[in-house]
Structures are given as C-alpha cells and as structure tokens.
Coordinates of N, CA and C and ligand atoms in Angstrom, one line a residue:
M1 N 175.1 42.0 -86.0 CA 175.6 42.1 -84.5 C 175.9 43.4 -84.0
S2 N 177.1 44.0 -84.0 CA 177.0 45.8 -83.1 C 178.0 45.8 -83.8
L3 N 178.9 47.2 -83.9 CA 179.1 48.6 -84.3 C 180.0 49.3 -82.7
T4 N 180.5 49.1 -82.5 CA 180.6 49.8 -81.3 C 182.3 50.6 -81.5
A5 N 181.6 52.0 -81.3 CA 183.3 52.9 -81.3 C 183.8 53.8 -79.4
I6 N 185.6 53.3 -80.0 CA 185.2 53.8 -78.1 C 186.4 54.9 -78.7
G7 N 186.7 56.1 -77.8 CA 187.9 56.6 -77.6 C 188.7 55.5 -76.0
I8 N 189.7 56.0 -76.7 CA 191.3 55.3 -76.0 C 191.8 55.9 -75.1
G9 N 191.4 57.1 -75.0 CA 192.3 58.3 -74.3 C 193.8 58.4 -75.1
P10 N 194.3 59.7 -75.2 CA 195.4 59.8 -75.3 C 196.8 59.0 -75.7
G11 N 197.3 58.1 -74.7 CA 198.3 58.0 -74.5 C 198.2 56.5 -73.1
D12 N 198.0 57.4 -72.1 CA 198.3 56.1 -71.1 C 197.0 55.1 -71.1
P13 N 197.3 53.7 -71.4 CA 195.9 52.6 -71.4 C 195.2 52.8 -70.2
E14 N 195.2 53.0 -69.1 CA 194.2 53.5 -68.3 C 193.4 54.5 -68.4
L15 N 193.5 55.2 -68.8 CA 193.3 56.2 -69.5 C 191.5 56.2 -70.2
I16 N 190.9 55.1 -70.2 CA 190.0 54.3 -71.0 C 188.4 54.6 -70.3
T17 N 187.4 54.4 -70.4 CA 186.0 55.1 -68.9 C 186.0 52.8 -69.3
V18 N 185.5 52.7 -67.9 CA 184.8 51.2 -67.9 C 184.0 50.6 -69.2
K19 N 183.3 51.5 -69.2 CA 182.7 51.0 -70.3 C 183.2 50.7 -71.5
G20 N 184.0 51.7 -72.4 CA 184.7 51.4 -73.4 C 185.7 49.5 -72.7
L21 N 186.0 50.0 -71.8 CA 187.0 49.1 -71.4 C 186.7 47.3 -71.5
K22 N 185.0 47.3 -71.2 CA 184.2 45.9 -71.0 C 183.9 45.9 -72.1
A23 N 183.8 47.3 -72.8 CA 183.0 47.0 -74.4 C 184.3 46.0 -75.4
L24 N 185.7 47.0 -74.7 CA 186.6 45.9 -75.8 C 186.7 44.1 -75.6
Q25 N 186.7 44.6 -74.1 CA 187.2 42.5 -74.0 C 185.9 42.2 -74.4
K26 N 184.7 42.2 -74.9 CA 183.7 41.7 -75.3 C 183.4 42.0 -77.1
A27 N 184.6 42.4 -77.7 CA 184.7 42.2 -79.1 C 185.3 41.0 -79.0
D28 N 184.5 40.9 -80.6 CA 184.8 39.7 -81.3 C 186.3 40.3 -82.7
V29 N 186.1 41.1 -82.8 CA 187.1 42.1 -83.5 C 187.0 42.8 -83.1
V30 N 188.5 44.1 -82.9 CA 188.8 45.3 -82.5 C 189.4 45.6 -83.9
Y31 N 189.3 46.9 -85.2 CA 189.9 47.8 -85.4 C 190.5 48.7 -85.0
Y32 N 191.8 49.3 -85.5 CA 192.7 50.6 -85.0 C 193.0 51.2 -86.6
P33 N 192.8 52.5 -86.0 CA 193.5 53.3 -87.3 C 194.7 53.4 -87.1
A34 N 195.3 53.1 -88.6 CA 196.6 53.1 -88.5 C 197.0 53.8 -90.6
S35 N 198.4 54.8 -90.0 CA 198.5 55.2 -91.2 C 199.7 53.6 -92.0
K36 N 200.1 53.7 -93.3 CA 200.6 52.9 -94.0 C 202.1 53.7 -94.0
L37 N 203.1 53.1 -93.5 CA 203.9 53.7 -94.3 C 205.2 53.1 -94.9
T38 N 205.2 51.6 -95.1 CA 206.2 51.0 -96.9 C 204.4 49.5 -96.9
E39 N 205.0 49.1 -98.1 CA 203.8 48.0 -97.7 C 203.7 46.8 -97.0
T40 N 204.5 46.7 -96.0 CA 204.6 46.2 -94.9 C 205.2 46.9 -93.8
E41 N 205.4 47.9 -93.5 CA 205.2 48.8 -92.0 C 204.0 50.0 -91.7
E42 N 203.8 49.6 -90.6 CA 202.4 50.5 -90.7 C 202.7 51.3 -89.1
N43 N 201.9 52.2 -89.1 CA 201.8 53.2 -88.1 C 201.1 53.4 -87.0
S44 N 200.8 52.9 -85.7 CA 199.4 53.6 -85.1 C 199.6 53.9 -83.8
W45 N 199.3 54.5 -83.5 CA 198.8 55.6 -81.7 C 198.5 54.4 -81.3
S46 N 197.4 54.3 -81.9 CA 196.2 53.5 -81.4 C 196.7 52.0 -80.7
R47 N 197.3 51.5 -81.8 CA 197.8 50.1 -81.5 C 198.9 49.9 -80.1
K48 N 199.3 50.6 -80.3 CA 200.4 50.7 -79.1 C 199.4 51.6 -77.8
I49 N 198.5 51.9 -77.5 CA 197.5 51.7 -76.5 C 196.6 50.5 -75.9
I50 N 196.3 49.7 -77.4 CA 195.8 49.0 -76.8 C 196.4 47.4 -77.3
D51 N 197.2 47.3 -77.1 CA 198.3 46.2 -76.9 C 198.4 46.2 -75.8
A52 N 197.9 46.8 -74.7 CA 198.3 47.0 -72.6 C 197.0 45.5 -72.8
Y53 N 196.0 46.3 -73.2 CA 194.6 46.0 -72.9 C 194.8 43.7 -73.0
D54 N 196.3 43.0 -73.6 CA 195.9 41.9 -74.2 C 194.9 41.3 -74.2
L55 N 194.2 41.6 -75.0 CA 192.8 41.2 -75.8 C 193.1 39.7 -76.2
K56 N 191.9 39.2 -76.2 CA 192.1 37.8 -77.1 C 191.6 37.6 -78.3
C57 N 191.0 38.8 -78.9 CA 190.3 38.8 -80.2 C 190.8 39.2 -81.4
P58 N 191.0 39.1 -82.2 CA 191.9 39.2 -83.6 C 191.6 41.1 -83.9
C59 N 193.7 42.2 -83.9 CA 193.1 43.2 -83.7 C 194.1 43.6 -85.0
K60 N 193.2 44.1 -86.4 CA 193.5 44.2 -87.5 C 193.8 46.3 -88.0
P61 N 194.3 46.9 -88.5 CA 194.5 48.1 -88.5 C 193.4 48.5 -89.5
I62 N 192.9 49.5 -90.0 CA 192.4 50.3 -91.0 C 193.2 51.7 -91.3
L63 N 193.7 51.0 -92.5 CA 194.6 52.2 -93.1 C 194.4 53.2 -94.0
F64 N 194.9 54.4 -93.2 CA 195.0 55.6 -93.5 C 195.6 56.4 -94.4
P65 N 195.7 57.0 -95.3 CA 197.0 57.8 -96.3 C 197.7 58.9 -94.7
M66 N 199.2 59.3 -95.2 CA 198.7 59.9 -94.7 C 199.1 61.4 -95.2
T67 N 198.4 61.5 -96.2 CA 198.6 62.5 -96.8 C 197.0 62.8 -96.8
G68 N 196.0 64.3 -97.4 CA 194.9 64.7 -97.8 C 194.3 63.5 -99.1
K69 N 195.1 63.1 -99.8 CA 194.9 62.7 -100.7 C 194.5 61.2 -100.6
G70 N 192.9 61.5 -101.8 CA 192.4 59.7 -101.6 C 191.6 59.3 -100.3
R71 N 191.4 60.5 -99.8 CA 191.0 60.3 -98.0 C 189.4 59.8 -98.2
D72 N 188.7 60.4 -99.2 CA 187.2 60.1 -98.7 C 187.4 58.5 -99.4
Q73 N 187.7 58.0 -100.4 CA 187.9 56.9 -100.6 C 188.7 55.7 -99.7
F74 N 189.4 56.4 -98.9 CA 190.1 55.5 -97.5 C 188.7 55.3 -96.4
Y75 N 188.3 56.4 -96.5 CA 186.4 56.3 -94.7 C 186.3 55.2 -95.2
R76 N 185.8 55.4 -97.0 CA 184.1 54.7 -97.5 C 184.5 53.4 -97.6
E77 N 186.2 52.9 -97.7 CA 186.4 51.4 -97.7 C 186.3 51.4 -96.1
A78 N 187.1 51.8 -95.0 CA 187.3 51.4 -94.2 C 185.8 51.2 -93.2
Y79 N 184.3 52.2 -93.7 CA 183.5 51.6 -93.4 C 182.7 50.8 -93.8
E80 N 182.8 50.5 -95.4 CA 182.1 49.2 -95.7 C 182.9 48.1 -94.7
T81 N 184.1 48.4 -95.2 CA 184.9 46.9 -94.0 C 183.8 46.9 -92.2
L82 N 184.1 47.8 -92.1 CA 183.3 47.7 -90.7 C 181.9 47.4 -90.2
K83 N 180.9 48.1 -91.4 CA 179.9 47.5 -91.8 C 179.6 46.2 -91.8
E84 N 180.5 45.7 -92.8 CA 180.4 43.8 -93.7 C 180.6 42.9 -92.2
A85 N 181.6 44.0 -91.9 CA 182.0 42.5 -90.5 C 181.5 42.5 -89.0
A86 N 180.5 44.0 -88.9 CA 179.6 43.9 -88.1 C 178.4 43.2 -88.1
L87 N 178.5 42.8 -89.8 CA 176.8 41.9 -89.7 C 176.8 40.3 -88.9
D88 N 177.7 39.9 -88.2 CA 177.8 39.3 -87.8 C 178.6 38.9 -87.0
K89 N 179.3 39.9 -86.1 CA 180.2 40.0 -85.5 C 180.2 40.7 -84.1
N90 N 180.0 41.3 -83.0 CA 180.9 42.8 -82.5 C 181.7 43.4 -82.7
V91 N 181.7 44.2 -83.1 CA 183.0 44.6 -84.0 C 183.0 45.8 -82.8
V92 N 184.8 46.6 -82.4 CA 184.8 47.7 -81.8 C 185.9 47.9 -83.5
I93 N 185.7 49.3 -82.9 CA 186.9 50.5 -83.8 C 187.6 50.9 -82.7
V94 N 188.7 51.2 -82.0 CA 189.6 52.5 -81.1 C 189.4 53.6 -81.9
N95 N 189.8 55.3 -81.6 CA 190.3 56.4 -81.6 C 190.7 57.0 -80.2
E96 N 192.1 57.2 -80.6 CA 193.4 57.6 -79.9 C 192.5 59.0 -79.0
G97 N 192.1 59.2 -77.8 CA 191.3 60.5 -77.6 C 190.0 60.5 -77.7
D98 N 189.6 61.1 -77.6 CA 187.6 61.6 -77.9 C 187.8 61.6 -78.8
L99 N 186.7 60.1 -79.7 CA 186.1 59.6 -80.5 C 185.6 60.7 -81.7
L100 N 185.5 61.5 -81.6 CA 184.0 62.4 -82.3 C 185.2 64.3 -82.3
F101 N 186.6 64.2 -81.9 CA 187.1 65.2 -81.4 C 188.3 65.9 -82.3
Y102 N 188.3 65.9 -83.7 CA 188.7 66.2 -84.6 C 190.2 64.6 -84.7
S103 N 189.0 63.9 -85.1 CA 189.5 62.6 -84.6 C 188.8 61.3 -86.4
T104 N 189.7 60.6 -85.9 CA 189.3 60.4 -87.5 C 188.0 59.5 -87.8
Y105 N 187.6 59.2 -86.1 CA 186.1 57.6 -86.9 C 185.5 59.1 -86.5
G106 N 185.6 60.4 -86.6 CA 184.3 61.0 -86.6 C 183.9 61.1 -88.5
Y107 N 184.8 61.5 -89.6 CA 184.5 60.5 -90.6 C 183.8 59.2 -91.1
I108 N 183.9 58.1 -90.2 CA 183.4 57.4 -90.7 C 182.1 57.4 -89.7
Q109 N 181.6 58.0 -89.1 CA 180.6 58.1 -88.4 C 179.5 59.1 -89.0
K110 N 179.9 59.9 -89.6 CA 179.4 60.6 -91.0 C 178.7 59.5 -92.1
L111 N 179.2 58.2 -92.1 CA 178.9 57.6 -93.9 C 178.0 56.4 -92.7
A112 N 178.2 56.5 -90.6 CA 177.1 55.9 -90.8 C 175.9 56.6 -90.2
N113 N 175.9 57.4 -90.2 CA 175.1 58.9 -90.1 C 173.9 58.8 -91.3
Q114 N 174.6 58.9 -92.5 CA 174.0 59.1 -94.1 C 173.1 58.0 -93.7
D115 N 173.8 56.2 -93.3 CA 173.6 54.7 -94.1 C 172.5 54.7 -92.9
K116 N 172.1 55.4 -91.6 CA 171.2 55.2 -90.6 C 171.5 54.0 -90.1
L117 N 173.0 53.6 -90.3 CA 173.8 52.0 -89.1 C 172.9 52.7 -87.8
E118 N 173.5 52.0 -87.0 CA 173.3 51.5 -85.9 C 175.1 52.0 -84.8
C119 N 175.1 53.0 -84.6 CA 176.2 52.6 -83.7 C 176.2 52.8 -82.3
N120 N 177.4 52.3 -81.3 CA 177.7 52.2 -79.5 C 178.5 53.4 -80.0
L121 N 178.1 54.1 -79.5 CA 179.5 55.3 -79.4 C 180.0 55.6 -77.9
V122 N 181.2 54.9 -77.5 CA 181.6 55.6 -76.3 C 182.4 56.5 -76.0
P123 N 183.0 57.8 -75.2 CA 183.3 58.6 -75.4 C 184.3 58.9 -75.1
G124 N 186.3 59.2 -75.3 CA 187.1 58.8 -74.2 C 187.6 60.9 -74.0
I125 N 188.8 60.8 -73.4 CA 189.0 61.8 -72.2 C 190.3 62.6 -74.3
P126 N 189.3 63.6 -74.5 CA 190.8 64.3 -75.5 C 192.1 64.6 -74.7
A127 N 193.1 65.0 -75.9 CA 194.7 64.5 -75.3 C 194.8 66.3 -74.8
F128 N 193.9 67.4 -74.4 CA 193.8 68.1 -74.0 C 193.9 68.7 -72.7
V129 N 192.1 67.9 -72.9 CA 192.5 67.2 -70.9 C 193.0 66.8 -69.8
A130 N 193.7 65.2 -70.7 CA 194.6 65.2 -70.0 C 195.8 65.9 -70.5
A131 N 196.3 66.7 -70.4 CA 197.4 67.6 -70.4 C 197.2 68.3 -69.8
S132 N 196.1 69.3 -69.1 CA 196.3 69.9 -68.3 C 196.0 69.1 -66.7
S133 N 195.4 68.3 -66.5 CA 196.9 67.3 -65.3 C 197.6 67.2 -65.1
V134 N 197.8 67.2 -66.4 CA 199.3 67.0 -65.7 C 200.1 68.8 -66.3
M135 N 199.4 69.4 -66.6 CA 199.7 71.2 -65.9 C 199.6 71.5 -64.5
K136 N 198.2 70.4 -64.1 CA 198.4 70.8 -62.7 C 197.2 72.6 -62.4
E137 N 196.7 72.8 -63.4 CA 196.1 74.1 -63.1 C 195.3 74.5 -64.4
S138 N 193.7 75.0 -64.0 CA 192.6 75.2 -65.2 C 193.4 75.2 -66.2
L139 N 192.6 75.1 -67.2 CA 192.3 75.6 -68.3 C 191.5 76.8 -68.3
V140 N 190.4 76.8 -68.0 CA 189.4 77.6 -68.0 C 189.0 77.7 -66.6
D141 N 188.6 79.6 -66.2 CA 187.0 79.0 -64.6 C 186.1 80.1 -65.3
G142 N 185.8 80.2 -63.8 CA 185.5 81.7 -64.1 C 184.0 81.8 -65.2
N143 N 184.7 82.9 -65.8 CA 183.8 82.8 -67.1 C 184.8 83.5 -68.0
T144 N 185.8 82.4 -68.1 CA 186.6 82.5 -69.4 C 186.5 82.0 -70.4
S145 N 185.5 82.1 -71.8 CA 186.1 80.8 -72.6 C 187.7 80.2 -73.3
L146 N 187.4 79.6 -73.5 CA 188.0 78.1 -74.3 C 187.8 78.6 -75.9
E147 N 189.4 78.3 -76.5 CA 189.3 78.4 -78.3 C 189.9 77.3 -78.8
V148 N 190.3 76.3 -79.4 CA 190.6 75.7 -80.3 C 190.7 75.4 -81.5
M149 N 192.2 75.5 -81.7 CA 193.1 75.8 -82.9 C 193.6 74.4 -83.2
A150 N 193.4 73.9 -84.1 CA 194.0 72.4 -84.8 C 194.9 73.2 -85.7
K151 N 195.8 73.1 -85.7 CA 196.9 73.3 -87.4 C 196.5 74.9 -87.5
P152 N 196.5 76.0 -87.3 CA 196.4 77.1 -87.2 C 197.6 77.4 -88.5
D153 N 197.4 78.4 -88.9 CA 198.1 78.5 -90.7 C 199.5 79.6 -90.4
S154 N 199.6 79.9 -89.1 CA 200.6 80.8 -88.7 C 200.7 80.9 -87.2
I155 N 202.2 81.5 -87.2 CA 201.8 82.0 -85.4 C 200.8 83.6 -85.7
E156 N 201.2 84.3 -86.0 CA 199.9 84.8 -86.6 C 198.9 85.2 -86.1
D157 N 198.0 84.0 -86.7 CA 196.4 83.4 -86.3 C 196.9 83.1 -84.7
V158 N 197.7 82.6 -84.2 CA 197.9 81.8 -82.8 C 197.9 83.7 -82.2
K159 N 199.6 84.0 -82.3 CA 198.9 85.6 -81.7 C 197.5 86.6 -81.6
A160 N 197.4 86.6 -82.9 CA 195.4 87.4 -83.6 C 194.1 86.3 -82.2
A161 N 194.9 85.5 -82.1 CA 193.6 84.8 -81.0 C 194.0 85.2 -79.7
L162 N 195.7 84.8 -79.2 CA 195.3 85.5 -77.6 C 195.5 86.6 -77.7
E163 N 195.4 87.9 -78.6 CA 195.1 89.1 -78.3 C 192.8 88.7 -77.2
K164 N 192.9 87.9 -77.5 CA 191.4 87.8 -76.8 C 191.8 87.4 -75.7
D165 N 190.7 87.8 -74.4 CA 191.0 87.6 -73.4 C 190.4 86.1 -73.3
I166 N 191.0 85.0 -73.9 CA 190.5 83.0 -73.4 C 191.4 82.7 -73.4
S167 N 191.3 81.3 -72.7 CA 192.4 80.4 -73.1 C 192.4 79.5 -74.3
L168 N 193.1 79.0 -74.3 CA 193.2 78.8 -76.0 C 194.4 77.6 -75.9
V169 N 193.3 76.3 -77.0 CA 194.8 75.2 -77.1 C 194.8 74.6 -78.6
V170 N 196.4 74.5 -79.0 CA 196.7 74.8 -79.9 C 196.8 73.0 -80.7
M171 N 196.3 72.3 -81.6 CA 196.8 71.0 -82.1 C 196.9 71.0 -83.2
K172 N 197.5 70.0 -83.1 CA 198.3 69.8 -84.9 C 199.2 70.9 -84.6
A173 N 200.4 71.2 -83.4 CA 201.6 72.1 -83.6 C 202.2 71.9 -84.6
K174 N 203.0 71.0 -84.1 CA 204.0 70.6 -85.6 C 203.8 71.4 -86.8
F175 N 202.5 71.6 -87.8 CA 202.8 72.2 -88.6 C 203.1 73.7 -88.9
V176 N 203.0 74.3 -87.7 CA 203.6 75.6 -87.4 C 204.8 76.3 -86.9
K177 N 205.1 76.8 -87.8 CA 206.5 77.5 -87.7 C 207.7 78.3 -86.9
G178 N 208.4 78.8 -86.1 CA 208.6 79.0 -85.0 C 208.1 80.2 -84.0
W179 N 207.7 78.8 -83.5 CA 207.2 78.5 -81.7 C 207.9 79.3 -81.0
Y180 N 209.8 79.0 -81.1 CA 210.8 78.7 -79.9 C 210.5 80.5 -80.0
P181 N 210.7 81.4 -80.5 CA 210.5 82.7 -81.0 C 209.8 83.3 -80.2
F182 N 208.6 83.0 -80.7 CA 206.7 83.3 -80.1 C 207.1 83.4 -79.1
L183 N 207.4 82.4 -78.1 CA 207.1 81.6 -76.9 C 207.7 82.0 -76.0
K184 N 209.2 82.6 -76.0 CA 210.2 83.5 -75.4 C 209.2 84.3 -75.5
E185 N 209.1 85.2 -76.4 CA 209.1 86.7 -76.0 C 207.7 86.8 -74.7
L186 N 206.3 85.9 -74.7 CA 205.1 85.6 -74.8 C 204.9 86.0 -73.0
K187 N 203.9 87.1 -73.1 CA 203.9 87.7 -71.8 C 202.8 86.5 -71.0
R188 N 202.2 85.6 -71.3 CA 201.2 85.2 -70.8 C 201.7 83.5 -70.6
P189 N 201.8 82.6 -69.3 CA 201.6 81.6 -69.4 C 201.4 80.5 -70.8
F190 N 201.8 79.5 -70.9 CA 201.5 78.3 -71.8 C 202.0 77.4 -70.9
F191 N 201.4 76.0 -71.7 CA 202.6 75.1 -70.6 C 201.9 73.8 -72.3
Y192 N 203.3 73.5 -72.8 CA 203.6 72.2 -74.0 C 203.7 71.0 -74.0
I193 N 203.0 69.9 -74.4 CA 203.3 68.6 -74.0 C 203.1 67.4 -75.6
E194 N 203.8 66.4 -75.2 CA 204.0 65.9 -76.3 C 203.8 64.3 -75.8
K195 N 202.6 64.2 -76.7 CA 202.8 62.5 -76.0 C 202.3 62.1 -74.9
V196 N 201.1 62.6 -74.6 CA 200.9 63.1 -73.1 C 200.3 61.1 -72.6
G197 N 200.5 60.8 -71.3 CA 200.8 59.9 -70.4 C 201.3 58.8 -71.9
A198 N 202.2 59.1 -72.4 CA 203.2 57.9 -72.8 C 204.0 57.9 -72.1
P199 N 204.9 56.9 -72.0 CA 206.4 56.6 -71.2 C 207.4 57.8 -72.0
E200 N 206.5 57.9 -73.2 CA 208.1 59.5 -74.2 C 207.3 60.4 -73.5
E201 N 206.4 60.8 -72.9 CA 205.7 62.3 -72.7 C 206.6 62.8 -72.6
F202 N 206.3 63.5 -72.7 CA 207.4 65.2 -72.6 C 206.6 66.7 -72.1
S203 N 207.3 67.6 -71.6 CA 206.2 68.4 -71.2 C 207.1 69.8 -70.1
T204 N 207.2 70.8 -71.0 CA 208.1 72.0 -70.7 C 206.7 73.2 -70.7
S205 N 207.1 74.0 -69.6 CA 206.3 76.1 -69.9 C 208.0 76.8 -69.7
N206 N 209.2 76.3 -69.9 CA 209.7 77.1 -70.3 C 210.5 77.2 -72.5
A207 N 210.5 78.1 -72.6 CA 210.8 77.9 -73.8 C 212.3 77.6 -74.9
E208 N 213.3 78.2 -73.6 CA 214.3 77.7 -73.8 C 214.8 76.2 -73.8
D209 N 213.6 75.1 -73.7 CA 213.4 73.7 -73.6 C 213.4 73.3 -75.9
L210 N 212.2 74.4 -75.9 CA 212.1 74.2 -77.3 C 213.4 74.1 -78.0
K211 N 213.5 75.0 -78.5 CA 214.7 76.3 -78.7 C 214.9 75.0 -80.3
D212 N 215.6 73.5 -79.9 CA 216.3 72.9 -80.9 C 215.1 72.2 -80.7
R213 N 214.1 71.7 -80.0 CA 213.7 70.4 -80.1 C 212.2 70.3 -81.6
E214 N 212.7 69.4 -81.8 CA 211.9 69.2 -82.8 C 210.4 68.4 -82.3
I215 N 209.1 68.7 -83.3 CA 207.8 69.0 -82.7 C 207.2 68.1 -83.3
P216 N 207.0 66.6 -82.3 CA 206.1 65.7 -82.7 C 204.9 66.1 -83.1
Y217 N 203.9 64.8 -84.2 CA 202.6 65.2 -84.6 C 201.3 65.3 -83.2
F218 N 202.1 64.3 -82.1 CA 201.7 64.0 -81.1 C 201.7 65.2 -79.8
A219 N 201.7 66.3 -80.4 CA 201.7 67.7 -79.3 C 201.3 68.7 -79.3
T220 N 200.5 69.6 -78.1 CA 199.8 70.1 -78.0 C 200.3 70.9 -77.4
I221 N 199.7 72.4 -77.4 CA 200.5 73.9 -76.3 C 199.1 74.5 -75.8
L222 N 199.0 74.6 -74.8 CA 197.9 75.4 -73.8 C 198.4 76.4 -73.6
F223 N 197.3 77.6 -73.7 CA 197.7 79.3 -72.9 C 196.3 79.1 -72.1
Y224 N 196.6 79.1 -71.3 CA 195.7 79.7 -69.8 C 196.0 81.2 -69.4
Ligands
SAH1 N1 190.9 62.5 -80.6 C1 192.4 63.4 -80.6 C2 192.6 64.6 -81.6 C3 193.2 64.0 -82.5 S1 194.1 65.2 -83.6 C4 191.5 63.9 -79.4 O1 191.1 63.2 -78.8 O2 192.2 64.7 -78.4 C5 195.6 64.6 -83.4 C6 196.0 66.1 -82.2 O3 195.3 65.3 -81.4 C7 197.5 66.2 -82.2 O4 198.1 66.9 -83.4 C8 198.3 66.4 -81.2 O5 198.1 67.6 -81.2 C9 197.0 66.3 -79.9 N2 197.0 65.0 -79.5 C10 196.4 63.2 -79.4 N3 197.0 63.0 -79.1 C11 198.2 63.7 -78.0 C12 199.3 63.0 -76.9 N4 199.1 61.6 -76.7 N5 199.7 64.1 -76.7 C13 199.7 65.7 -76.7 N6 199.0 65.9 -77.7 C14 197.8 64.7 -78.2

C-alpha cells in the first residue's frame, strides 16, 4: 500500500498542512516516535500533538532510546517495522516540526533511499519558524544570512557565531551551560521560547527570566 511521512508542526495541532491532516485521516495505522522511559512508560511530544486529531485508527509508538547508544539498530528496526506494515496498509509516520530538519524521520528516510522504497513526504512547520511568529519580528530580511546551530559545544561557539553579521537560531539550547550570564550582557536582541504552540509555551526576551529557569529539551533561542 503506502508509506507517508508527515511533519506535524512543533506543538500546536492546528499547525499542520491540509495535506498532512488528510493523509492522517486516511491512514490505517499511525506511528509516532517515542522515547522509552521504563518498561511501561514512554515519552512522546508527537503523541501529544496527534491526540488532538481524534484519529480512529491505531496509533503506535516507534521507540527510540534517549541516548545515542545503539541508535542505528533502533532506526533499522523502525524502518523494517514501517516497511513491513506498508505492504498491506496505508501507513503514516509523524514527526514533530518538519520531517527532515534535525529529525528522527531523517534517519528513516536515509534507509528508505538506500532501499529505493517509495515514500510520500509532507513537510511541516519547523519550531524556529513558528517561534518567529510568536516573536512578531522577522528573523531574517534584506540580505541577512541565517545560521542554525544544534547543540553547540559551548557558549563560546555561540559568541563566535554572533560575531558575524547574521541571524542565528540555536536549537537544543538545553545542552549549553551559561545562558543567563551571556544573555544578560548581550548587546543585541534575542528571543527565547520553549514548547512553542503547546499550552505550556513560554517565551521571553529578558535574560532575568532565565536566571533560575531550567531549560527543557523543547527550547529554541533566536538572535535577530
Ligand atoms: N524537527 C524539528 C526539530 C527537532 S530537533 C523542527 O522541525 O523544528 C529538537 C529541537 O527543536 C529542540 O531541542 C528545540 O530546540 C527545537 N524544538 C522543537 N520543537 C520545539 C518547540 N515546540 N518549542 C521550542 N523548540 C522546539
């Protein structure tokens, strides 16, 4: 039958394309990426989003480890599961944000390409794009360039990037230490946002708000 991958946006269930929603509603089974916490518990941002669609078909987790260990094996198994299910069903796999932007699905698509397996891809709105709409400022305009850093090694790397006359997006900001002292002294505007589109969304342009805040995984910082 078919394998369709859909980007479901960063958090607000309404930030999906019409094409994506139609494919979800026609699916025989929907898979979503999840991390295994314990034998019985899982954690999935995508699951929270698709719950809003009230889908009638079964929704099943594709489990990925939280750490990089054994990752390739998990991707291989996920790919084989999807491929087998797609033999006689319309299978949909969803991915938070866009499909191929620092995403889990990207690894699966690589395997599909090697295998020459036909897939339908429906892009989604990436978190940083949704974030600029909350910020209500252009992230880039005129002839400005944009750089995206995911999980920079240190604040020093962020500083070095900002020495260039560019706009910058930092993803996986949680993994960098020392945001507060750095942002407090920064002489250009920034916009911090976590869980964009979700009921728990929080954003600020004031470094003081980040003084004692624990930065979650779903946090992005824009410099414009
Ligand atoms: N495919 C996603 C990116 C996944 S990588 C996309 O297209 O946006 C995970 C990183 O994306 C997070 O560490 C965070 O920096 C960012 N991110 C994803 N969803 C987010 C959200 N709802 N709010 C803020 N940042 C988010």
